[in-house]
Coordinates of C-alpha atoms and ligand atoms in Angstrom, one line a residue:
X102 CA 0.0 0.0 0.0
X103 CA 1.2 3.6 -0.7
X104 CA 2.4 5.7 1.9
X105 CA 0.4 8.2 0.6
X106 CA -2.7 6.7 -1.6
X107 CA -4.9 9.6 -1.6
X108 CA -2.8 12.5 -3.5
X109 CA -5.1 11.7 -6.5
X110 CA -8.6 11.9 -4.7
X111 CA -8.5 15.0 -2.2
X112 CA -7.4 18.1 -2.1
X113 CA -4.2 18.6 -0.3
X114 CA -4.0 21.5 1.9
X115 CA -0.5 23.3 2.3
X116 CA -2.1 26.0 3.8
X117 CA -5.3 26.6 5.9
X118 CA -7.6 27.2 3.1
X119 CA -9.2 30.4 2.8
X120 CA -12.8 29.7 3.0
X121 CA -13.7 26.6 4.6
X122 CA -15.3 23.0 2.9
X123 CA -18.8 22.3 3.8
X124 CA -19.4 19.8 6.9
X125 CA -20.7 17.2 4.3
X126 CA -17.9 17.1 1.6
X127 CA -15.4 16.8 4.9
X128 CA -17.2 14.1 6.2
X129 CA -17.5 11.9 2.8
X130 CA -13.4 12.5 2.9
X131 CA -12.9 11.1 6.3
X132 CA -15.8 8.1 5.5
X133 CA -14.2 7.0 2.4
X134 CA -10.6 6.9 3.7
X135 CA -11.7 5.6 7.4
X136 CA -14.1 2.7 5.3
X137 CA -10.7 1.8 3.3
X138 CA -8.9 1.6 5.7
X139 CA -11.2 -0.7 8.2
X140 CA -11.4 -3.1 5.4
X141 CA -7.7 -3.6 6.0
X142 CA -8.2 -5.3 9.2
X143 CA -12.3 -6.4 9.1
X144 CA -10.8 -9.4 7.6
X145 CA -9.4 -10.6 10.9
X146 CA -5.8 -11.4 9.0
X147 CA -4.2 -8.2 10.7
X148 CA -2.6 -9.2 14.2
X149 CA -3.0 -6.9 17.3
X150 CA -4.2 -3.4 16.9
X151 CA -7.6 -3.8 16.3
X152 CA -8.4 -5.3 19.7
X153 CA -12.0 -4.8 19.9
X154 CA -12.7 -4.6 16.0
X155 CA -16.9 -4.2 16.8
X156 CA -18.1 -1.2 14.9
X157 CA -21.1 -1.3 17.6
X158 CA -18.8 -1.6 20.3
X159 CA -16.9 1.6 18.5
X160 CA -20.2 3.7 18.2
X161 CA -20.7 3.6 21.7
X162 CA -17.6 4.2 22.9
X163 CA -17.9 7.5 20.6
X164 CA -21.0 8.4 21.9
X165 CA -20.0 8.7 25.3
X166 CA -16.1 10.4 23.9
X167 CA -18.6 13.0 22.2
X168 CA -20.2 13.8 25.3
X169 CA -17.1 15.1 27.1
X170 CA -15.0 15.0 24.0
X171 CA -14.7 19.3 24.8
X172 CA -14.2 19.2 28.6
X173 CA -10.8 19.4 29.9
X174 CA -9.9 16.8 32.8
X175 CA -7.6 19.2 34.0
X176 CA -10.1 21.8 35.1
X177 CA -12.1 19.7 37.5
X178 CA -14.5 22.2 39.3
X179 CA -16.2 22.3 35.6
X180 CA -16.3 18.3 35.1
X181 CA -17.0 16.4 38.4
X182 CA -17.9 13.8 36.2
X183 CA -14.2 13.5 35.5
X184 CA -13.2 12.8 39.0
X185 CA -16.1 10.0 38.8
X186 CA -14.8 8.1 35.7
X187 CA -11.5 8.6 36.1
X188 CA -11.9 7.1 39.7
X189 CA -13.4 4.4 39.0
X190 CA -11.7 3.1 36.2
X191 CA -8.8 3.1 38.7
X192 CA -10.5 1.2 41.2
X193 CA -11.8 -1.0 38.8
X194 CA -8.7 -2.0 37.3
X195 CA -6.9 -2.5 41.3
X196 CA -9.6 -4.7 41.7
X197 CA -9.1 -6.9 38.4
X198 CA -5.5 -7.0 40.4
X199 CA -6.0 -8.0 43.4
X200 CA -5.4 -4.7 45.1
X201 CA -7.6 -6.2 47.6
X202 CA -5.2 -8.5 48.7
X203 CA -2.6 -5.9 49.7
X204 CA -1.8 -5.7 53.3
X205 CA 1.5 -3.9 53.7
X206 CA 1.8 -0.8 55.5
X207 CA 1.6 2.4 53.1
X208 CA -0.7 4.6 51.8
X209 CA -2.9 1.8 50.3
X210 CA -3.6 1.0 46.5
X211 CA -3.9 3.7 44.3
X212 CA -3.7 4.7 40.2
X213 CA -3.3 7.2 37.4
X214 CA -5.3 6.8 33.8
X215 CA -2.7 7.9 31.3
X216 CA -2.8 8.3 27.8
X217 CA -1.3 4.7 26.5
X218 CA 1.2 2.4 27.8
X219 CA 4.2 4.3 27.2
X220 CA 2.3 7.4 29.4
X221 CA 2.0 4.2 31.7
X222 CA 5.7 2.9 31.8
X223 CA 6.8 7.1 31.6
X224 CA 4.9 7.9 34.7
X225 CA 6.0 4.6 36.4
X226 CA 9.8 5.2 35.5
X227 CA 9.4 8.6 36.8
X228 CA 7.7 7.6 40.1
X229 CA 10.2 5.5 41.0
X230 CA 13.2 8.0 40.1
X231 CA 11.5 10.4 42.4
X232 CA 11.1 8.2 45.1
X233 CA 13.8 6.6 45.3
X234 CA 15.8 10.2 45.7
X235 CA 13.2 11.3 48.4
X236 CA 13.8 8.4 50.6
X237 CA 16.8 6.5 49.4
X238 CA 19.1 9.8 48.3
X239 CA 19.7 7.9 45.2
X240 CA 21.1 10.5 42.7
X241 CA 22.2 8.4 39.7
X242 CA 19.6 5.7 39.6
X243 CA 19.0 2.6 37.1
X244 CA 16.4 0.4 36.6
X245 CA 17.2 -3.6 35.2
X246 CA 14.6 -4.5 32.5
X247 CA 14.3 -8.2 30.3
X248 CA 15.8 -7.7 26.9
X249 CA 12.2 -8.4 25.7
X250 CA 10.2 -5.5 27.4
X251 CA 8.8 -3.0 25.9
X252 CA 11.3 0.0 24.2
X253 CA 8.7 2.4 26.4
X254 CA 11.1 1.5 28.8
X255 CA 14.2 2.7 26.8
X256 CA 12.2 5.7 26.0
X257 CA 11.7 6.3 29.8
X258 CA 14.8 6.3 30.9
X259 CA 16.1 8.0 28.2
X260 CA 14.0 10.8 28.8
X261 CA 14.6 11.0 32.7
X262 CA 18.2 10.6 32.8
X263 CA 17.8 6.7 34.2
X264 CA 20.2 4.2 32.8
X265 CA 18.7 1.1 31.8
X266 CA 20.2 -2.7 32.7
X267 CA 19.0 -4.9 30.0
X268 CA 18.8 -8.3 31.2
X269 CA 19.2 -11.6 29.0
X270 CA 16.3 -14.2 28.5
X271 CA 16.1 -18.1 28.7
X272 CA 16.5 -18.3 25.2
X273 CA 13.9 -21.9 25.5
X274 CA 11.5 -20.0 27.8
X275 CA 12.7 -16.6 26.6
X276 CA 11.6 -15.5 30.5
X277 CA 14.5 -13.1 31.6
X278 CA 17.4 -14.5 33.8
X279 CA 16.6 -14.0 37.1
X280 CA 20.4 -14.4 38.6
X281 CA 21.6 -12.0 36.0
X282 CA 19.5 -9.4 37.4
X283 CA 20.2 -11.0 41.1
X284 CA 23.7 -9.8 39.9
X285 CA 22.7 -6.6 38.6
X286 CA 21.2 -5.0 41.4
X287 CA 22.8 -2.2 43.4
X288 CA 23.0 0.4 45.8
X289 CA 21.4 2.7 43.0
X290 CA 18.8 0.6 41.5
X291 CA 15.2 2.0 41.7
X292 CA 13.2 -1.0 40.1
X293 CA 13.1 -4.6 38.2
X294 CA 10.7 -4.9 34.9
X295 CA 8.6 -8.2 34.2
X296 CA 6.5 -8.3 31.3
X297 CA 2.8 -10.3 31.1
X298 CA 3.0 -10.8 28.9
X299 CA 5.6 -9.1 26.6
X300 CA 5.0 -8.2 22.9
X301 CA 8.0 -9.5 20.9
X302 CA 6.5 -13.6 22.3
X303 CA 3.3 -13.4 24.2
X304 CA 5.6 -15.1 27.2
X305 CA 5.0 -13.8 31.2
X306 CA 7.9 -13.5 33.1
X307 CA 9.1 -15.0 36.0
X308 CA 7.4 -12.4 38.5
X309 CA 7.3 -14.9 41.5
X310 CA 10.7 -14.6 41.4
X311 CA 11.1 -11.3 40.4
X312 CA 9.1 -10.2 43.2
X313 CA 10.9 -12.0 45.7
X314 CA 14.4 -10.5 44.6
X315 CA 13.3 -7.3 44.7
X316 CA 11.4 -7.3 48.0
X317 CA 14.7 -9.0 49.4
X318 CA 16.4 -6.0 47.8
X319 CA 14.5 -3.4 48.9
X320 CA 13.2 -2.4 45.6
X321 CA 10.1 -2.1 43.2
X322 CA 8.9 -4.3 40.5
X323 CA 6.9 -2.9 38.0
X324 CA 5.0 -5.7 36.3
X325 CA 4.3 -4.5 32.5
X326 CA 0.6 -5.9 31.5
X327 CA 0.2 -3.2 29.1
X328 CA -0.9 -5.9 26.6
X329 CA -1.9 -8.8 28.8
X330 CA -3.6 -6.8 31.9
X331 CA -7.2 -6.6 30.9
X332 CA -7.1 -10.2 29.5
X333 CA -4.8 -12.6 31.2
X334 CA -6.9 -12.2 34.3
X335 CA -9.8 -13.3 32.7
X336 CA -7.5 -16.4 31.1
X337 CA -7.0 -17.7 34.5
X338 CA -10.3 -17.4 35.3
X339 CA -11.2 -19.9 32.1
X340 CA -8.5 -22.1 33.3
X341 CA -6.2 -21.3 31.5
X342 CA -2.4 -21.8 32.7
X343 CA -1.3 -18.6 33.5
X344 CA 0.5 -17.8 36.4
X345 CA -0.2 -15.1 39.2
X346 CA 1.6 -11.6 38.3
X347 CA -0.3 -9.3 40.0
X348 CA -0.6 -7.6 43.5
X349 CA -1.3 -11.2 45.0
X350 CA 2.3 -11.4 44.5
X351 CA 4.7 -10.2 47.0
X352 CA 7.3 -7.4 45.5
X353 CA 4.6 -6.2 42.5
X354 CA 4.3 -2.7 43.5
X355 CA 3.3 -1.1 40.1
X356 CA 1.7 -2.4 37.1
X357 CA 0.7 -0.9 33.5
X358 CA -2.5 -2.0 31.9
X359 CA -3.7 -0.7 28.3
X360 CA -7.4 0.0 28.6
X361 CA -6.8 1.0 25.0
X362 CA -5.8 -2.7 23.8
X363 CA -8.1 -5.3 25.7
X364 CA -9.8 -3.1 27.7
X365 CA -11.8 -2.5 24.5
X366 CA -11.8 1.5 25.2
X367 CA -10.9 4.1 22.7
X368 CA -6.7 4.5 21.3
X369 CA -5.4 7.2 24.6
X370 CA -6.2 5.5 27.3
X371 CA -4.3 3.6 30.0
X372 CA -4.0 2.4 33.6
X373 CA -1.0 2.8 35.7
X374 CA -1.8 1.1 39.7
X375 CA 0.3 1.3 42.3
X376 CA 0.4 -0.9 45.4
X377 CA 1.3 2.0 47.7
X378 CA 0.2 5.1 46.4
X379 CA 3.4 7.3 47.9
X380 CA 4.9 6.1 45.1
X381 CA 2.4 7.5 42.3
X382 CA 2.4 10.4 44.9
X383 CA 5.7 11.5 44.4
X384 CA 6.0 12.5 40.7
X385 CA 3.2 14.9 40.7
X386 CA 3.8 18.0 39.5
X387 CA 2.8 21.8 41.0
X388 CA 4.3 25.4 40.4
X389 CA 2.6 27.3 43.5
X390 CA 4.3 30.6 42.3
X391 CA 3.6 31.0 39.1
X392 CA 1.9 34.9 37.9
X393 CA -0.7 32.7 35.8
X394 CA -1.9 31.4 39.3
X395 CA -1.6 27.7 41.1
X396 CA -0.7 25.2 38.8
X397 CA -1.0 21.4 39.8
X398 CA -1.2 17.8 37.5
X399 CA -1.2 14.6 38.4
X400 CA 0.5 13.3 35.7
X401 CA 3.0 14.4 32.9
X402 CA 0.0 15.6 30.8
X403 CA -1.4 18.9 31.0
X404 CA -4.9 19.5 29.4
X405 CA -6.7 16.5 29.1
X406 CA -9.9 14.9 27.1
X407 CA -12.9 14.2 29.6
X408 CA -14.1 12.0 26.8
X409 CA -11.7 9.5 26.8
X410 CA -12.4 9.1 30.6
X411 CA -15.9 8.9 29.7
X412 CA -15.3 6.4 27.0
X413 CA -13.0 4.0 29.0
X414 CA -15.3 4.4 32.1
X415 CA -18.2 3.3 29.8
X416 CA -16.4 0.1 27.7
X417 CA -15.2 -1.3 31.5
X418 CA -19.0 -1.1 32.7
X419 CA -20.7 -1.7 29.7
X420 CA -18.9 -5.0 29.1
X421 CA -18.4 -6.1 33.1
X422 CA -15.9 -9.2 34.0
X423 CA -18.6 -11.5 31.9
X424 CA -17.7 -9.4 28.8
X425 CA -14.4 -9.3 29.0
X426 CA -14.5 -13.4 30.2
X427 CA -16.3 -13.9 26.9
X428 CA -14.3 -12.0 24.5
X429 CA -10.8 -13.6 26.0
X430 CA -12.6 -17.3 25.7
X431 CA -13.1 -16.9 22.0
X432 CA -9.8 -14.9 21.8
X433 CA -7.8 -18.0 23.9
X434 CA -9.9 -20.8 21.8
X435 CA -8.8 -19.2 18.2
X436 CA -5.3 -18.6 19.8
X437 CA -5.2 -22.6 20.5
X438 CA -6.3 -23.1 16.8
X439 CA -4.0 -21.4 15.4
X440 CA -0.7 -22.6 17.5
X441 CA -2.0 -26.4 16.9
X442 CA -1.9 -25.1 13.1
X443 CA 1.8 -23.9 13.6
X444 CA 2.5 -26.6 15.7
X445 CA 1.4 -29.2 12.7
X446 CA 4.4 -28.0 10.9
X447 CA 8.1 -29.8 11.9
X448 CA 9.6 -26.9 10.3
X449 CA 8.1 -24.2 12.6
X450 CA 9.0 -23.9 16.0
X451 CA 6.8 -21.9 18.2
X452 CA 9.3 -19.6 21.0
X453 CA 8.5 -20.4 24.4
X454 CA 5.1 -21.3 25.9
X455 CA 3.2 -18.4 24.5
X456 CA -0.4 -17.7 25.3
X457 CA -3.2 -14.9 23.3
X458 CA 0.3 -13.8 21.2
X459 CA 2.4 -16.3 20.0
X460 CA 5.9 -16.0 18.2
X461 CA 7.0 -18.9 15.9
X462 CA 10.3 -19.5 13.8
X463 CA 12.2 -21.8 11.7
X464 CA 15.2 -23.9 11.9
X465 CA 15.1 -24.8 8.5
X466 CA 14.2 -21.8 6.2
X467 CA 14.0 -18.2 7.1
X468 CA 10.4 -17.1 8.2
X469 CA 10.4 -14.2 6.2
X470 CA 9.6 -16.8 3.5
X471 CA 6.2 -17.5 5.3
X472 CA 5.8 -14.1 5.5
X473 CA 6.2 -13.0 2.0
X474 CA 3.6 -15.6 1.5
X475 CA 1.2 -14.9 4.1
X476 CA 1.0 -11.0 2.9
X477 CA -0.3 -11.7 -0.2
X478 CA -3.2 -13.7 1.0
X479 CA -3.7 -10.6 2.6
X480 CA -2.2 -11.5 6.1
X481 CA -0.3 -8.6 8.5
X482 CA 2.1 -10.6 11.0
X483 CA 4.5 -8.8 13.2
X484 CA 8.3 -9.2 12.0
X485 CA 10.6 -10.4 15.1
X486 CA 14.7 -10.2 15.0
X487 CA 17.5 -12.1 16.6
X488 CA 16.1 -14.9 15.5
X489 CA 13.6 -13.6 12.7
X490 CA 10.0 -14.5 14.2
X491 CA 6.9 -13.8 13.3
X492 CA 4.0 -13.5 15.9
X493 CA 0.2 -13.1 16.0
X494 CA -1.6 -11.0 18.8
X495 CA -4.6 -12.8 18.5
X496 CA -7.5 -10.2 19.0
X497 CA -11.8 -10.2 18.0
X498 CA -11.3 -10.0 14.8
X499 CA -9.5 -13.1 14.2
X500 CA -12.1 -15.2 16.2
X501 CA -15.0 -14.1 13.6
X502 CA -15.9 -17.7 11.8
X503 CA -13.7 -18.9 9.3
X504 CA -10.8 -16.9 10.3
X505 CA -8.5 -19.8 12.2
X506 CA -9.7 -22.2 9.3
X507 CA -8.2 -19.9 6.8
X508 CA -4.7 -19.2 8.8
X509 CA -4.6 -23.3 8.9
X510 CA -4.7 -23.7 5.0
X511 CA -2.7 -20.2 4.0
X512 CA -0.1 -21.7 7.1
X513 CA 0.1 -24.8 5.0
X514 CA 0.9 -23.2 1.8
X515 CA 3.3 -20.6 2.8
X516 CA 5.3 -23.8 4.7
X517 CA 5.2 -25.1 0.7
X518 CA 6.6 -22.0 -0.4
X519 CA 9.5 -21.3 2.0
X520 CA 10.7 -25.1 1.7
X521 CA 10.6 -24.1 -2.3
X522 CA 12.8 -20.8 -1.9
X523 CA 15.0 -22.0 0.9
X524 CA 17.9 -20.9 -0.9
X525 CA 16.8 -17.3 -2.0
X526 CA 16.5 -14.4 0.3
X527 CA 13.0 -13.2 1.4
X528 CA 11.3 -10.0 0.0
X529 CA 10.0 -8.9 3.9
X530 CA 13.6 -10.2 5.8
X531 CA 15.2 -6.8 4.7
X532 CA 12.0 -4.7 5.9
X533 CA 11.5 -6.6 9.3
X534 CA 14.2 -9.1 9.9
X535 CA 17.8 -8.4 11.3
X536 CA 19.4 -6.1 9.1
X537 CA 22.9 -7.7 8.0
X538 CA 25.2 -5.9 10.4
X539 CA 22.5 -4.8 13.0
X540 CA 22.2 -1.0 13.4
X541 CA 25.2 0.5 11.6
X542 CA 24.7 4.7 10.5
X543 CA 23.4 3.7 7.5
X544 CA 20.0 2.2 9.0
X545 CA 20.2 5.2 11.7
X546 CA 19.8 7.5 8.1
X547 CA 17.0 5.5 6.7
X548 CA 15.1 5.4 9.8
X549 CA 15.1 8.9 10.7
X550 CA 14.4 9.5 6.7
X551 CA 11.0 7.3 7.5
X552 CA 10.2 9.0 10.3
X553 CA 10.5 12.6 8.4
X554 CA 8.8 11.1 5.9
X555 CA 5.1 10.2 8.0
X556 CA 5.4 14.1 9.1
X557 CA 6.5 15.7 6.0
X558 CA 5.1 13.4 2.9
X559 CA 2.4 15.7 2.1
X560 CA 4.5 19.0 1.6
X561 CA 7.2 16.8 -0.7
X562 CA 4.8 15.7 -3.1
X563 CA 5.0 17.0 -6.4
X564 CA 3.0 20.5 -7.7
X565 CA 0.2 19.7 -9.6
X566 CA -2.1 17.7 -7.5
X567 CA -5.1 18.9 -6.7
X568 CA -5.7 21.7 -4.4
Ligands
LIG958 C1 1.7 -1.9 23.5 C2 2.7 -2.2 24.6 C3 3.3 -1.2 25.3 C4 3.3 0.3 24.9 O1 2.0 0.7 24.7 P1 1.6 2.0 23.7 O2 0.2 2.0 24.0 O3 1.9 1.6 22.3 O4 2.3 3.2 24.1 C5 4.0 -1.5 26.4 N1 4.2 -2.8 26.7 C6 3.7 -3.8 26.0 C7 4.0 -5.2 26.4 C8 2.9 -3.5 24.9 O5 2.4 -4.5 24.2

């Protein structure tokens, strides 16, 4: 697809036009190009990103956004309905984690919403940076993440001046070396990272563990259930085998949870929980002398949309724990199809024991092969390095009828295909795949020139188009 299909259709605006377009001609633009664009993923061959994928479900989230979609969050004495949503979709999400269970002394359980998982993993990183200098006088702190969690955690520390320990996995279980961060841990270490489950594999941690070294060590363990928070739980409850990593285990004292992937809420939303809320407590932010007046945030955000609260508040208690257990039943049971399909193969090998997202490679052709294949039937996997892997969220649209059945058979032919091209060199490796050489300055040029190039496309194309 083009970077840029729709140069020939609509006008392109370099400037803010004169006179403005009438609502209706605006509104056929965004329908056409929103209705393409849907039909990209309705198909249920596009892993992740659609996690909800229910044009219902999306009509009603956008009623309630439009309600509040004007009010800013940050100006609460106008919108006590704010304080009300955002409220309770924190104490909803503590209890999906067993905040109940927490006994320590502290201030007790508490939360932030935030505007996506990296906003989660920033305001976590930052919590515990400020914290630990308040009460440990720790002035050049690090924090020891898997090699497999999230690169919100890079981003984090990269930001707030935090160097980052990146531990090695099991390379069988691909769950991170618990001795090597054992080893790892010092005098100026603010926090541990687990992942449940982690993108790149779909594989949990070892937070047991985790949590028991750091609560030995005397510090936190942010658990990272960005992806898997709002549906693992509800896997365990369907007996599936997935074991505790939330605040029924000792050391968890922080965990992300993406309202905006399985909570089925609108793209801006997150949860960030704390087990003692001192530690959310310390990053917030207030300039009391400022000419403009007081000025206080919770978070790293300043004005805010009510109607995201209002839309996240209204998927969690429209859909209530039998929703959300129904959706991740038919999300598990297509999951299980579909690894018994790549498990029927002797020349895949799935990566670990995976469980909604799994990650499979090859010993005996590169993947990329199956991938090259699988995109023209019209499949989107995510492209995995060091080994090359390809893996499948597994998400609604995938369990519409017909859709596991059809992965089985277009599985089976793009297996044909790679064992057919063994010896050539796949048309998606270079895209995806480990770049011969790794990062050198000549990828460092052509990533930044793709970045430019999703802000600036529409002033570099050429005169003449319309508008
Ligand atoms: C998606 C994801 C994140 C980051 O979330 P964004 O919403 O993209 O900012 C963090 N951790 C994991 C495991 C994820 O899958």
């Amino acid at each position: 697809m083009s970077e840029y299909p729709y140069a020939d259709r609509f006008p392109i605006n370099r400037t803010l036009p004169e006179e403005g377009r009438p609502r209706e001609e605006v509104m056929a633009q965004l329908q056409a190009m929103a209705k393409e664009e849907d039909a990209l993923w309705e198909t249920g061959k596009c892993s992740g990103t659609m996690y909800c994928g229910d044009h219902e479900h999306y009509e009603f989230l956008n009623e309630a956004f439009g309600l509040f979609a004007h009010v800013n969050a940050l100006q609460r004495d106008m919108c006590p309905s704010s304080t009300n949503f955002e409220g309770e979709i924190i104490a909803m999400a503590l209890d999906l984690f067993h905040a109940d269970t927490v006994a320590d002394a502290g201030a007790g359980p508490g939360g932030l919403v935030t505007t996506g998982g990296t906003g989660s993993i920033l305001h976590a990183v930052l919590s515990y940076r400020e914290h630990a200098a308040k009460h440990r006088g720790v002035t050049m702190p690090n924090l020891i993440k898997p090699e497999t969690a999230h690169p919100a955690f890079d981003k984090a520390c990269h930001l707030f001046g935090v160097e980052l320990r990146r531990a090695p996995i099991d390379p069988v279980t691909t769950g991170v070396d618990v001795s090597w961060v054992a080893d790892h841990i010092d005098e100026n270490t603010v926090a541990l990272i687990g992942s449940a489950c982690n993108y790149g594999y779909g594989t949990i941690d070892p937070i047991a563990e985790l949590g028991a070294l750091a609560g030995g060590r005397g510090v936190g363990l942010h658990v990272d259930g960005c992806l898997g928070g709002f549906i693992l739980p509800f896997g365990e409850e369907l007996g599936y085998d997935i074991p505790p990593f939330d605040f029924r285990v000792p050391g968890v004292t922080s965990i992300s949870a993406d309202t905006h992937k399985y909570g089925y809420a609108l793209k801006g939303t997150s949860t960030l929980l704390f087990r003692d809320k001192a530690l959310r407590d310390s990053q917030y932010f207030f300039l009391t002398d400022w000419s403009g007046g007081k000025y206080c945030s919770p978070g790293i955000e300043g004005s805010r949309s009510g109607g995201l609260l209002a839309a996240s508040w209204a998927a969690m208690v429209q859909l209530g724990r039998a929703g959300y257990r129904r959706y991740a039943q038919a999300i598990f049971e297509t999951a299980e199809a579909m690894k018994a399909a790549v498990r029927s193969h002797p020349e895949l090998r799935m990566v670990g024991r995976p469980s909604f997202l799994f990650s499979f490679t090859s010993d005996v052709f590169d993947i990329y092969h199956v991938n090259d294949f699988m995109r023209r039937r019209g499949w989107r996997l995510n492209g995995q390095q060091y080994p090359n892997a390809l893996h499948m969220a597994v998400t609604r649209p995938q369990t519409q009828p017909g859709v596991a059945e059809s992965f089985a058979v277009d599985l089976a032919d793009a297996v044909a295909h790679a064992n057919e091209h063994a010896s050539e060199s796949p048309a998606s490796g270079a895209i995806y795949g480990g770049v011969a050489g790794g990062i050198n300055d000549e990828a460092d040029e052509f990533i930044r020139a793709v970045m430019a190039g999703m802000l600036d496309k529409q002033m570099s194309l050429p005169p003449g188009h319309p508008g």
